[in-house]
PDB file of C-alpha atoms in Angstrom:
ATOM      1  CA  MET A   1      81.979 127.463 110.579  1.00 40.00           C
ATOM      2  CA  ALA A   2      83.348 123.961 111.140  1.00 52.00           C
ATOM      3  CA  ALA A   3      85.617 123.495 114.133  1.00 63.00           C
ATOM      4  CA  GLU A   4      89.353 123.270 113.482  1.00 76.00           C
ATOM      5  CA  PRO A   5      90.102 119.526 113.549  1.00 85.00           C
ATOM      6  CA  TYR A   6      93.598 119.899 114.985  1.00 95.00           C
ATOM      7  CA  VAL A   7      95.222 121.719 117.847  1.00 97.00           C
ATOM      8  CA  ARG A   8      97.985 123.800 116.267  1.00 96.00           C
ATOM      9  CA  ASN A   9     100.065 125.108 119.149  1.00 97.00           C
ATOM     10  CA  ALA A  10     101.472 121.764 120.204  1.00 97.00           C
ATOM     11  CA  TRP A  11     104.280 119.371 119.310  1.00 98.00           C
ATOM     12  CA  TYR A  12     103.534 116.469 116.973  1.00 98.00           C
ATOM     13  CA  MET A  13     105.912 113.759 115.887  1.00 98.00           C
ATOM     14  CA  ALA A  14     106.656 113.750 112.159  1.00 98.00           C
ATOM     15  CA  ALA A  15     108.971 110.747 111.890  1.00 98.00           C
ATOM     16  CA  TRP A  16     111.696 108.780 113.541  1.00 98.00           C
ATOM     17  CA  ALA A  17     114.991 110.441 112.643  1.00 98.00           C
ATOM     18  CA  ALA A  18     116.223 107.121 111.248  1.00 97.00           C
ATOM     19  CA  GLU A  19     113.425 107.176 108.643  1.00 98.00           C
ATOM     20  CA  VAL A  20     114.977 110.170 106.846  1.00 98.00           C
ATOM     21  CA  PRO A  21     117.485 109.147 104.147  1.00 96.00           C
ATOM     22  CA  ALA A  22     120.946 110.669 104.443  1.00 92.00           C
ATOM     23  CA  ASP A  23     121.414 113.361 101.766  1.00 91.00           C
ATOM     24  CA  GLY A  24     117.782 112.863 100.735  1.00 96.00           C
ATOM     25  CA  PHE A  25     114.349 113.628 102.120  1.00 97.00           C
ATOM     26  CA  LEU A  26     111.244 111.939 103.490  1.00 98.00           C
ATOM     27  CA  ALA A  27     107.846 112.923 102.079  1.00 98.00           C
ATOM     28  CA  ARG A  28     104.971 112.603 104.544  1.00 98.00           C
ATOM     29  CA  THR A  29     101.445 113.979 104.841  1.00 98.00           C
ATOM     30  CA  LEU A  30     100.782 115.412 108.301  1.00 98.00           C
ATOM     31  CA  LEU A  31      97.617 117.181 109.457  1.00 98.00           C
ATOM     32  CA  ASP A  32      96.247 117.049 105.882  1.00 97.00           C
ATOM     33  CA  GLU A  33      99.305 118.796 104.399  1.00 97.00           C
ATOM     34  CA  PRO A  34     102.245 117.327 102.428  1.00 98.00           C
ATOM     35  CA  TRP A  35     105.729 117.973 103.839  1.00 98.00           C
ATOM     36  CA  LEU A  36     109.357 117.209 103.141  1.00 98.00           C
ATOM     37  CA  ILE A  37     111.622 116.280 106.046  1.00 98.00           C
ATOM     38  CA  LEU A  38     115.388 116.526 105.598  1.00 98.00           C
ATOM     39  CA  GLN A  39     118.628 117.272 107.428  1.00 98.00           C
ATOM     40  CA  SER A  40     121.046 119.969 106.327  1.00 96.00           C
ATOM     41  CA  SER A  41     124.791 119.459 106.067  1.00 95.00           C
ATOM     42  CA  ASP A  42     125.285 121.198 109.430  1.00 95.00           C
ATOM     43  CA  GLY A  43     122.928 118.736 111.145  1.00 96.00           C
ATOM     44  CA  ALA A  44     119.874 120.992 111.425  1.00 96.00           C
ATOM     45  CA  TRP A  45     116.513 119.372 110.775  1.00 98.00           C
ATOM     46  CA  VAL A  46     114.222 121.005 108.221  1.00 98.00           C
ATOM     47  CA  MET A  47     110.537 120.638 107.423  1.00 98.00           C
ATOM     48  CA  MET A  48     109.317 122.344 104.255  1.00 98.00           C
ATOM     49  CA  ALA A  49     106.076 122.201 102.317  1.00 98.00           C
ATOM     50  CA  ASP A  50     106.078 119.533  99.616  1.00 98.00           C
ATOM     51  CA  ARG A  51     104.624 121.846  96.974  1.00 97.00           C
ATOM     52  CA  CYS A  52     106.378 124.157  94.545  1.00 97.00           C
ATOM     53  CA  PRO A  53     104.566 127.538  94.443  1.00 95.00           C
ATOM     54  CA  HIS A  54     105.193 127.800  90.692  1.00 94.00           C
ATOM     55  CA  ARG A  55     102.911 125.048  89.378  1.00 94.00           C
ATOM     56  CA  PHE A  56     102.097 123.347  92.680  1.00 95.00           C
ATOM     57  CA  VAL A  57     103.709 119.993  91.918  1.00 97.00           C
ATOM     58  CA  PRO A  58     105.236 118.046  94.815  1.00 98.00           C
ATOM     59  CA  LEU A  59     108.861 118.918  95.437  1.00 97.00           C
ATOM     60  CA  SER A  60     109.286 115.268  96.361  1.00 97.00           C
ATOM     61  CA  ARG A  61     109.165 114.589  92.609  1.00 97.00           C
ATOM     62  CA  GLY A  62     112.387 116.574  92.362  1.00 97.00           C
ATOM     63  CA  ARG A  63     115.803 115.962  93.869  1.00 97.00           C
ATOM     64  CA  ARG A  64     118.095 116.983  96.668  1.00 97.00           C
ATOM     65  CA  VAL A  65     120.895 119.338  95.594  1.00 96.00           C
ATOM     66  CA  GLY A  66     123.208 119.860  98.546  1.00 95.00           C
ATOM     67  CA  ASP A  67     121.344 121.963 101.080  1.00 96.00           C
ATOM     68  CA  ALA A  68     118.471 122.615  98.689  1.00 97.00           C
ATOM     69  CA  VAL A  69     115.663 120.834  96.839  1.00 98.00           C
ATOM     70  CA  ALA A  70     115.170 121.307  93.084  1.00 97.00           C
ATOM     71  CA  CYS A  71     111.677 121.030  91.637  1.00 97.00           C
ATOM     72  CA  GLY A  72     111.477 118.236  89.091  1.00 96.00           C
ATOM     73  CA  TYR A  73     109.143 120.208  86.822  1.00 94.00           C
ATOM     74  CA  HIS A  74     110.892 123.519  86.035  1.00 94.00           C
ATOM     75  CA  GLY A  75     114.005 123.431  88.189  1.00 94.00           C
ATOM     76  CA  LEU A  76     113.240 126.151  90.735  1.00 95.00           C
ATOM     77  CA  THR A  77     115.400 125.349  93.745  1.00 97.00           C
ATOM     78  CA  TYR A  78     114.625 126.039  97.407  1.00 97.00           C
ATOM     79  CA  GLY A  79     117.052 126.335 100.304  1.00 96.00           C
ATOM     80  CA  MET A  80     116.601 125.052 103.823  1.00 96.00           C
ATOM     81  CA  ASP A  81     114.811 128.253 104.871  1.00 96.00           C
ATOM     82  CA  GLY A  82     112.207 127.738 102.129  1.00 96.00           C
ATOM     83  CA  ALA A  83     113.405 130.627  99.928  1.00 96.00           C
ATOM     84  CA  CYS A  84     114.163 130.167  96.241  1.00 95.00           C
ATOM     85  CA  THR A  85     117.928 130.000  95.680  1.00 95.00           C
ATOM     86  CA  PHE A  86     118.044 129.279  91.930  1.00 94.00           C
ATOM     87  CA  ASN A  87     115.891 130.191  88.953  1.00 94.00           C
ATOM     88  CA  PRO A  88     117.048 128.484  85.730  1.00 92.00           C
ATOM     89  CA  PHE A  89     115.138 131.042  83.624  1.00 89.00           C
ATOM     90  CA  GLY A  90     117.027 134.136  84.744  1.00 83.00           C
ATOM     91  CA  LYS A  91     119.067 135.724  87.477  1.00 79.00           C
ATOM     92  CA  THR A  92     116.041 137.183  89.212  1.00 87.00           C
ATOM     93  CA  LEU A  93     114.723 135.178  92.154  1.00 90.00           C
ATOM     94  CA  PRO A  94     110.963 135.763  92.456  1.00 87.00           C
ATOM     95  CA  PRO A  95     110.352 136.889  96.060  1.00 88.00           C
ATOM     96  CA  GLU A  96     107.060 135.018  96.122  1.00 91.00           C
ATOM     97  CA  ALA A  97     108.873 131.786  95.237  1.00 93.00           C
ATOM     98  CA  ARG A  98     109.063 130.476  98.800  1.00 95.00           C
ATOM     99  CA  VAL A  99     107.774 127.346 100.475  1.00 97.00           C
ATOM    100  CA  ALA A 100     106.448 127.208 104.026  1.00 97.00           C
ATOM    101  CA  THR A 101     108.594 125.741 106.785  1.00 97.00           C
ATOM    102  CA  ARG A 102     107.836 124.566 110.307  1.00 97.00           C
ATOM    103  CA  PRO A 103     109.981 124.271 113.452  1.00 97.00           C
ATOM    104  CA  LEU A 104     111.426 120.753 113.599  1.00 98.00           C
ATOM    105  CA  VAL A 105     113.610 119.395 116.394  1.00 98.00           C
ATOM    106  CA  GLU A 106     114.962 115.991 117.336  1.00 98.00           C
ATOM    107  CA  ARG A 107     114.183 114.525 120.756  1.00 97.00           C
ATOM    108  CA  HIS A 108     114.549 110.908 121.873  1.00 96.00           C
ATOM    109  CA  GLY A 109     115.190 109.786 118.290  1.00 96.00           C
ATOM    110  CA  GLY A 110     111.962 111.348 117.034  1.00 98.00           C
ATOM    111  CA  LEU A 111     111.455 114.463 114.901  1.00 98.00           C
ATOM    112  CA  TRP A 112     108.888 116.835 116.379  1.00 98.00           C
ATOM    113  CA  PHE A 113     107.182 119.687 114.519  1.00 98.00           C
ATOM    114  CA  TRP A 114     105.084 122.646 115.625  1.00 98.00           C
ATOM    115  CA  PRO A 115     102.272 123.564 113.181  1.00 97.00           C
ATOM    116  CA  GLY A 116     101.097 126.678 115.041  1.00 96.00           C
ATOM    117  CA  ASP A 117     102.649 129.994 116.071  1.00 95.00           C
ATOM    118  CA  ALA A 118     106.381 129.417 115.666  1.00 95.00           C
ATOM    119  CA  GLU A 119     107.221 131.927 118.405  1.00 95.00           C
ATOM    120  CA  ARG A 120     105.480 129.671 120.917  1.00 96.00           C
ATOM    121  CA  ALA A 121     107.436 126.538 119.950  1.00 96.00           C
ATOM    122  CA  ASP A 122     109.330 125.596 123.122  1.00 96.00           C
ATOM    123  CA  PRO A 123     111.278 122.324 122.685  1.00 97.00           C
ATOM    124  CA  ASP A 124     111.240 121.836 126.449  1.00 96.00           C
ATOM    125  CA  ALA A 125     107.511 121.116 126.116  1.00 96.00           C
ATOM    126  CA  ILE A 126     108.126 117.959 124.059  1.00 98.00           C
ATOM    127  CA  PRO A 127     107.012 114.967 126.174  1.00 97.00           C
ATOM    128  CA  ASP A 128     109.742 112.890 127.794  1.00 97.00           C
ATOM    129  CA  PHE A 129     110.404 109.644 125.952  1.00 98.00           C
ATOM    130  CA  SER A 130     113.960 109.272 127.194  1.00 96.00           C
ATOM    131  CA  PHE A 131     113.146 105.759 128.391  1.00 96.00           C
ATOM    132  CA  ILE A 132     113.512 104.482 124.806  1.00 96.00           C
ATOM    133  CA  ASN A 133     116.578 102.235 124.679  1.00 92.00           C
ATOM    134  CA  ASP A 134     117.840 101.359 121.218  1.00 90.00           C
ATOM    135  CA  ALA A 135     119.626  98.257 122.482  1.00 90.00           C
ATOM    136  CA  ARG A 136     116.265  96.905 123.603  1.00 91.00           C
ATOM    137  CA  ASP A 137     113.728  98.775 121.468  1.00 94.00           C
ATOM    138  CA  ALA A 138     113.250  98.755 117.709  1.00 96.00           C
ATOM    139  CA  ARG A 139     111.566 101.930 116.476  1.00 97.00           C
ATOM    140  CA  ASP A 140     108.608 101.334 114.188  1.00 97.00           C
ATOM    141  CA  HIS A 141     105.853 103.213 112.371  1.00 98.00           C
ATOM    142  CA  LEU A 142     102.606 102.253 110.721  1.00 97.00           C
ATOM    143  CA  LEU A 143      99.550 103.977 109.278  1.00 98.00           C
ATOM    144  CA  MET A 144      96.129 103.252 110.752  1.00 97.00           C
ATOM    145  CA  GLU A 145      93.026 104.212 108.777  1.00 97.00           C
ATOM    146  CA  VAL A 146      91.186 105.693 111.755  1.00 97.00           C
ATOM    147  CA  ASN A 147      90.989 109.027 113.579  1.00 97.00           C
ATOM    148  CA  TYR A 148      93.755 109.763 116.070  1.00 98.00           C
ATOM    149  CA  GLU A 149      91.399 110.686 118.920  1.00 97.00           C
ATOM    150  CA  LEU A 150      89.652 107.324 118.641  1.00 97.00           C
ATOM    151  CA  ILE A 151      93.022 105.574 118.897  1.00 97.00           C
ATOM    152  CA  ALA A 152      93.904 107.700 121.932  1.00 97.00           C
ATOM    153  CA  ASP A 153      90.567 106.744 123.541  1.00 96.00           C
ATOM    154  CA  ASN A 154      91.446 103.107 122.919  1.00 94.00           C
ATOM    155  CA  LEU A 155      94.892 103.463 124.495  1.00 96.00           C
ATOM    156  CA  LEU A 156      93.656 105.447 127.492  1.00 96.00           C
ATOM    157  CA  ASP A 157      91.219 102.691 128.430  1.00 90.00           C
ATOM    158  CA  LEU A 158      93.162  99.444 128.358  1.00 85.00           C
ATOM    159  CA  SER A 159      90.260  97.518 129.862  1.00 85.00           C
ATOM    160  CA  HIS A 160      89.440  96.587 126.270  1.00 85.00           C
ATOM    161  CA  ALA A 161      92.467  94.280 126.355  1.00 79.00           C
ATOM    162  CA  GLU A 162      90.401  91.744 128.313  1.00 78.00           C
ATOM    163  CA  PHE A 163      88.084  91.402 125.316  1.00 81.00           C
ATOM    164  CA  LEU A 164      90.014  92.412 122.202  1.00 74.00           C
ATOM    165  CA  HIS A 165      93.504  91.114 123.010  1.00 76.00           C
ATOM    166  CA  THR A 166      92.714  87.914 124.857  1.00 66.00           C
ATOM    167  CA  GLU A 167      95.471  85.946 123.127  1.00 68.00           C
ATOM    168  CA  THR A 168      98.070  88.695 122.790  1.00 64.00           C
ATOM    169  CA  PHE A 169      97.791  91.251 125.580  1.00 63.00           C
ATOM    170  CA  GLY A 170      95.103  90.179 128.041  1.00 58.00           C
ATOM    171  CA  VAL A 171      95.716  89.945 131.790  1.00 60.00           C
ATOM    172  CA  ASN A 172      93.579  86.862 132.434  1.00 64.00           C
ATOM    173  CA  GLY A 173      90.629  88.675 133.991  1.00 72.00           C
ATOM    174  CA  ALA A 174      92.824  90.302 136.632  1.00 75.00           C
ATOM    175  CA  LEU A 175      91.872  93.844 135.646  1.00 78.00           C
ATOM    176  CA  PHE A 176      88.198  93.353 136.538  1.00 78.00           C
ATOM    177  CA  GLU A 177      88.640  91.094 139.557  1.00 82.00           C
ATOM    178  CA  PHE A 178      91.645  92.792 141.155  1.00 86.00           C
ATOM    179  CA  GLY A 179      92.107  96.085 139.295  1.00 85.00           C
ATOM    180  CA  GLU A 180      92.095  99.492 140.944  1.00 92.00           C
ATOM    181  CA  GLN A 181      91.980 102.497 138.645  1.00 94.00           C
ATOM    182  CA  THR A 182      93.532 105.877 139.362  1.00 95.00           C
ATOM    183  CA  VAL A 183      93.240 108.861 137.012  1.00 96.00           C
ATOM    184  CA  GLU A 184      95.478 111.829 137.724  1.00 96.00           C
ATOM    185  CA  SER A 185      97.321 114.750 136.133  1.00 95.00           C
ATOM    186  CA  ASP A 186     100.850 115.968 136.751  1.00 95.00           C
ATOM    187  CA  ASP A 187     102.762 119.226 136.419  1.00 94.00           C
ATOM    188  CA  THR A 188     103.910 118.369 132.864  1.00 94.00           C
ATOM    189  CA  GLY A 189     100.297 118.501 131.668  1.00 94.00           C
ATOM    190  CA  ALA A 190     100.067 114.724 131.417  1.00 97.00           C
ATOM    191  CA  VAL A 191      96.911 112.739 132.087  1.00 98.00           C
ATOM    192  CA  TRP A 192      97.593 109.315 133.644  1.00 98.00           C
ATOM    193  CA  ASN A 193      95.302 106.301 133.638  1.00 97.00           C
ATOM    194  CA  LYS A 194      96.720 103.762 136.098  1.00 96.00           C
ATOM    195  CA  TRP A 195      95.476 100.220 136.567  1.00 93.00           C
ATOM    196  CA  ASP A 196      97.049  98.320 139.463  1.00 93.00           C
ATOM    197  CA  MET A 197      96.217  94.646 139.994  1.00 90.00           C
ATOM    198  CA  ASN A 198      97.719  93.436 143.260  1.00 92.00           C
ATOM    199  CA  GLY A 199      97.565  89.816 144.389  1.00 91.00           C
ATOM    200  CA  SER A 200      96.136  88.755 141.036  1.00 88.00           C
ATOM    201  CA  ARG A 201      96.355  85.587 139.015  1.00 85.00           C
ATOM    202  CA  PRO A 202      99.280  85.727 136.596  1.00 84.00           C
ATOM    203  CA  PRO A 203      98.556  86.319 132.909  1.00 80.00           C
ATOM    204  CA  GLU A 204      98.667  83.140 130.872  1.00 78.00           C
ATOM    205  CA  TRP A 205     102.054  83.929 129.339  1.00 77.00           C
ATOM    206  CA  ALA A 206     103.574  84.206 132.848  1.00 83.00           C
ATOM    207  CA  VAL A 207     102.214  80.899 134.231  1.00 85.00           C
ATOM    208  CA  PRO A 208     105.244  78.872 133.041  1.00 85.00           C
ATOM    209  CA  MET A 209     107.483  81.257 135.031  1.00 87.00           C
ATOM    210  CA  VAL A 210     105.530  81.613 138.292  1.00 87.00           C
ATOM    211  CA  GLY A 211     103.076  78.702 138.386  1.00 87.00           C
ATOM    212  CA  ASP A 212     100.081  79.532 140.539  1.00 84.00           C
ATOM    213  CA  ALA A 213     101.901  82.192 142.591  1.00 89.00           C
ATOM    214  CA  ARG A 214     100.110  85.525 142.884  1.00 91.00           C
ATOM    215  CA  VAL A 215     101.497  88.578 141.131  1.00 92.00           C
ATOM    216  CA  ASP A 216     101.176  92.351 141.292  1.00 92.00           C
ATOM    217  CA  GLN A 217     100.644  93.878 137.855  1.00 91.00           C
ATOM    218  CA  TRP A 218     100.338  97.426 136.623  1.00 92.00           C
ATOM    219  CA  LEU A 219      99.338  99.124 133.388  1.00 93.00           C
ATOM    220  CA  HIS A 220      99.996 102.863 133.528  1.00 96.00           C
ATOM    221  CA  MET A 221      99.206 104.960 130.448  1.00 97.00           C
ATOM    222  CA  ARG A 222     100.407 108.574 130.130  1.00 98.00           C
ATOM    223  CA  TRP A 223      98.884 111.063 127.672  1.00 98.00           C
ATOM    224  CA  HIS A 224     100.197 114.447 126.564  1.00 98.00           C
ATOM    225  CA  ALA A 225      98.234 116.635 124.171  1.00 98.00           C
ATOM    226  CA  PRO A 226      97.535 116.263 121.355  1.00 97.00           C
ATOM    227  CA  ALA A 227      98.147 112.468 121.350  1.00 95.00           C
ATOM    228  CA  SER A 228     101.585 111.428 122.596  1.00 98.00           C
ATOM    229  CA  LEU A 229     101.175 108.443 124.893  1.00 98.00           C
ATOM    230  CA  ALA A 230     103.473 106.174 126.872  1.00 98.00           C
ATOM    231  CA  LEU A 231     102.632 102.812 128.435  1.00 96.00           C
ATOM    232  CA  MET A 232     104.407 101.515 131.539  1.00 96.00           C
ATOM    233  CA  ILE A 233     103.956  97.801 132.320  1.00 93.00           C
ATOM    234  CA  GLY A 234     105.184  95.775 135.261  1.00 92.00           C
ATOM    235  CA  VAL A 235     104.651  92.302 136.740  1.00 92.00           C
ATOM    236  CA  VAL A 236     106.265  91.203 140.028  1.00 93.00           C
ATOM    237  CA  GLN A 237     105.658  88.278 142.354  1.00 93.00           C
ATOM    238  CA  SER A 238     103.414  89.482 145.166  1.00 92.00           C
ATOM    239  CA  GLU A 239     105.318  87.721 147.948  1.00 90.00           C
ATOM    240  CA  THR A 240     108.924  88.340 146.947  1.00 91.00           C
ATOM    241  CA  ARG A 241     108.523  91.458 144.718  1.00 92.00           C
ATOM    242  CA  ALA A 242     110.838  89.712 142.272  1.00 91.00           C
ATOM    243  CA  PRO A 243     110.200  90.914 138.691  1.00 91.00           C
ATOM    244  CA  VAL A 244     108.571  88.290 136.483  1.00 90.00           C
ATOM    245  CA  VAL A 245     109.857  90.277 133.507  1.00 86.00           C
ATOM    246  CA  PRO A 246     111.830  93.539 133.490  1.00 88.00           C
ATOM    247  CA  PRO A 247     109.565  96.619 133.717  1.00 90.00           C
ATOM    248  CA  MET A 248     108.616  97.879 130.270  1.00 91.00           C
ATOM    249  CA  ALA A 249     107.925 101.333 128.859  1.00 95.00           C
ATOM    250  CA  ASN A 250     106.734 101.923 125.307  1.00 96.00           C
ATOM    251  CA  PRO A 251     105.818 105.047 123.331  1.00 98.00           C
ATOM    252  CA  HIS A 252     102.498 105.180 121.490  1.00 98.00           C
ATOM    253  CA  ILE A 253     102.748 108.475 119.605  1.00 98.00           C
ATOM    254  CA  LEU A 254      99.905 109.483 117.286  1.00 98.00           C
ATOM    255  CA  THR A 255     100.003 112.141 114.578  1.00 98.00           C
ATOM    256  CA  PRO A 256      97.074 112.662 112.220  1.00 98.00           C
ATOM    257  CA  LYS A 257      97.716 112.197 108.538  1.00 98.00           C
ATOM    258  CA  SER A 258      94.115 113.254 107.981  1.00 97.00           C
ATOM    259  CA  ALA A 259      90.878 113.236 109.930  1.00 95.00           C
ATOM    260  CA  ARG A 260      90.571 109.494 109.264  1.00 96.00           C
ATOM    261  CA  GLU A 261      94.210 108.358 109.050  1.00 97.00           C
ATOM    262  CA  THR A 262      96.854 108.331 111.756  1.00 98.00           C
ATOM    263  CA  HIS A 263     100.609 107.851 111.843  1.00 98.00           C
ATOM    264  CA  TYR A 264     101.368 105.524 114.761  1.00 98.00           C
ATOM    265  CA  PHE A 265     104.936 105.640 116.133  1.00 98.00           C
ATOM    266  CA  PHE A 266     105.945 102.948 118.624  1.00 98.00           C
ATOM    267  CA  THR A 267     108.751 100.686 119.757  1.00 97.00           C
ATOM    268  CA  ARG A 268     108.896  96.911 120.037  1.00 95.00           C
ATOM    269  CA  ASP A 269     111.432  94.165 120.575  1.00 93.00           C
ATOM    270  CA  HIS A 270     113.926  93.641 117.774  1.00 95.00           C
ATOM    271  CA  GLY A 271     113.214  90.951 115.196  1.00 96.00           C
ATOM    272  CA  GLU A 272     110.556  89.930 112.719  1.00 96.00           C
ATOM    273  CA  GLU A 273     108.524  87.948 115.241  1.00 95.00           C
ATOM    274  CA  ALA A 274     108.045  91.067 117.385  1.00 94.00           C
ATOM    275  CA  ALA A 275     107.188  93.118 114.292  1.00 95.00           C
ATOM    276  CA  GLN A 276     104.489  90.632 113.319  1.00 95.00           C
ATOM    277  CA  MET A 277     103.086  90.583 116.843  1.00 91.00           C
ATOM    278  CA  ALA A 278     102.841  94.388 116.936  1.00 93.00           C
ATOM    279  CA  ARG A 279     101.004  94.451 113.623  1.00 94.00           C
ATOM    280  CA  ARG A 280      98.667  91.735 114.800  1.00 92.00           C
ATOM    281  CA  VAL A 281      97.730  93.749 117.907  1.00 92.00           C
ATOM    282  CA  PHE A 282      97.432  97.112 116.142  1.00 92.00           C
ATOM    283  CA  LEU A 283      96.200  96.212 112.667  1.00 93.00           C
ATOM    284  CA  GLU A 284      94.274  92.955 113.169  1.00 91.00           C
ATOM    285  CA  GLU A 285      92.773  93.535 116.607  1.00 91.00           C
ATOM    286  CA  ASP A 286      92.604  97.271 117.369  1.00 93.00           C
ATOM    287  CA  GLU A 287      92.147  98.812 113.929  1.00 95.00           C
ATOM    288  CA  PRO A 288      89.118  96.793 112.688  1.00 95.00           C
ATOM    289  CA  MET A 289      87.210  97.567 115.891  1.00 94.00           C
ATOM    290  CA  ILE A 290      88.088 101.276 115.856  1.00 96.00           C
ATOM    291  CA  ARG A 291      87.269 101.502 112.143  1.00 96.00           C
ATOM    292  CA  ALA A 292      83.855  99.944 112.830  1.00 97.00           C
ATOM    293  CA  GLN A 293      83.367 102.580 115.539  1.00 96.00           C
ATOM    294  CA  GLN A 294      84.393 105.344 113.131  1.00 96.00           C
ATOM    295  CA  GLU A 295      82.018 104.091 110.430  1.00 96.00           C
ATOM    296  CA  ALA A 296      79.159 103.872 112.926  1.00 96.00           C
ATOM    297  CA  MET A 297      79.802 107.456 114.040  1.00 96.00           C
ATOM    298  CA  GLY A 298      80.030 108.774 110.485  1.00 95.00           C
ATOM    299  CA  ASP A 299      80.571 112.524 110.416  1.00 92.00           C
ATOM    300  CA  ARG A 300      78.702 113.105 113.653  1.00 93.00           C
ATOM    301  CA  ASP A 301      80.441 114.722 116.602  1.00 92.00           C
ATOM    302  CA  PHE A 302      81.485 112.424 119.444  1.00 94.00           C
ATOM    303  CA  TRP A 303      79.646 114.424 122.097  1.00 93.00           C
ATOM    304  CA  ALA A 304      76.565 114.965 119.918  1.00 94.00           C
ATOM    305  CA  LEU A 305      76.080 111.186 119.928  1.00 95.00           C
ATOM    306  CA  ARG A 306      75.726 111.321 123.739  1.00 96.00           C
ATOM    307  CA  PRO A 307      78.072 108.423 124.554  1.00 94.00           C
ATOM    308  CA  VAL A 308      77.521 106.355 127.682  1.00 95.00           C
ATOM    309  CA  ILE A 309      80.360 107.175 130.086  1.00 94.00           C
ATOM    310  CA  LEU A 310      81.843 104.407 132.245  1.00 93.00           C
ATOM    311  CA  PRO A 311      84.303 104.918 135.129  1.00 92.00           C
ATOM    312  CA  SER A 312      87.021 103.355 132.966  1.00 92.00           C
ATOM    313  CA  ASP A 313      86.532 106.213 130.463  1.00 94.00           C
ATOM    314  CA  ALA A 314      87.659 108.876 132.931  1.00 95.00           C
ATOM    315  CA  ALA A 315      91.148 109.452 131.471  1.00 96.00           C
ATOM    316  CA  ALA A 316      89.970 109.482 127.856  1.00 96.00           C
ATOM    317  CA  ILE A 317      87.221 111.966 128.704  1.00 96.00           C
ATOM    318  CA  ARG A 318      89.711 114.180 130.528  1.00 96.00           C
ATOM    319  CA  ALA A 319      92.000 114.128 127.462  1.00 97.00           C
ATOM    320  CA  ARG A 320      89.144 114.958 125.086  1.00 96.00           C
ATOM    321  CA  ARG A 321      88.113 117.885 127.265  1.00 96.00           C
ATOM    322  CA  ARG A 322      91.690 119.144 127.346  1.00 96.00           C
ATOM    323  CA  LEU A 323      91.758 119.157 123.525  1.00 96.00           C
ATOM    324  CA  MET A 324      88.411 120.938 123.429  1.00 95.00           C
ATOM    325  CA  GLN A 325      89.794 123.624 125.721  1.00 95.00           C
ATOM    326  CA  MET A 326      92.924 124.013 123.569  1.00 96.00           C
ATOM    327  CA  ARG A 327      90.793 124.343 120.417  1.00 95.00           C
ATOM    328  CA  ARG A 328      88.651 127.029 122.055  1.00 94.00           C
ATOM    329  CA  GLU A 329      91.764 128.966 123.070  1.00 94.00           C
ATOM    330  CA  GLU A 330      93.051 128.850 119.488  1.00 94.00           C
ATOM    331  CA  ALA A 331      89.729 129.721 117.841  1.00 88.00           C
TER     332      ALA A 331
END
């Protein structure tokens, strides 16, 4: 029997709340299944299967009717709890006419769903992304045509920035010459990969601000299962400790659409220039390399390929082992 590709008893992000149209719904495929995301008139968030059990057409081809969704094929209508509330062909409501629902809660402007045992869905376990500041951060979303674990590997080892992001995100060789790596876990279940570069040369973008003065830099990446990550970045002058730029914190939240497609939720600066820069980094630099990796691996298991393990891989390996343990517990 093939291994379950996804951990089920965990929180995944389905969408930014702002993506859901008022008095409408958002259709999105998550973990290989189509879903509708909507908000009821009393403010509760709802996630229901995007498939009518009558003839299996997507409910997203229908319409919103108050606190219900009417199928566009034969008019069966489903309430926010997934039960049929109206049958245009008679007064009887078929008890089997019900669509699946999932727990869905809003935290930090994101909508989080629990695809496993609903009784175990504790909203307090949603990772903390309270650092998101709408005045500073524009919320964004894109679809990457690669597996979510490969993207998480990429994020958990930012040493690739010295090679892949030389013009956009590199740190001017400081990571290898001055970097010290620390990998640790905390009591929230997070895995941290911390790179600290003290007394280093400034990155090229900072030279106009500090000249040849030395700087202390840090890149700290936090991972929560299954793939909710946060990046903390800082650059200060080594001598004065004066910030070169304000400290930054950005979410990098991954939710599988399928085994080879991933919803990527992140924030960036406001404006079109920042949007283009984010897409350049993610879609023109990261994605082609990760897709080449995915194609080279084919359908073979990551561990079966016996990958060479470098010290910089420590956090990614720890995260992969955590997911393996969670899968075994759910099997």
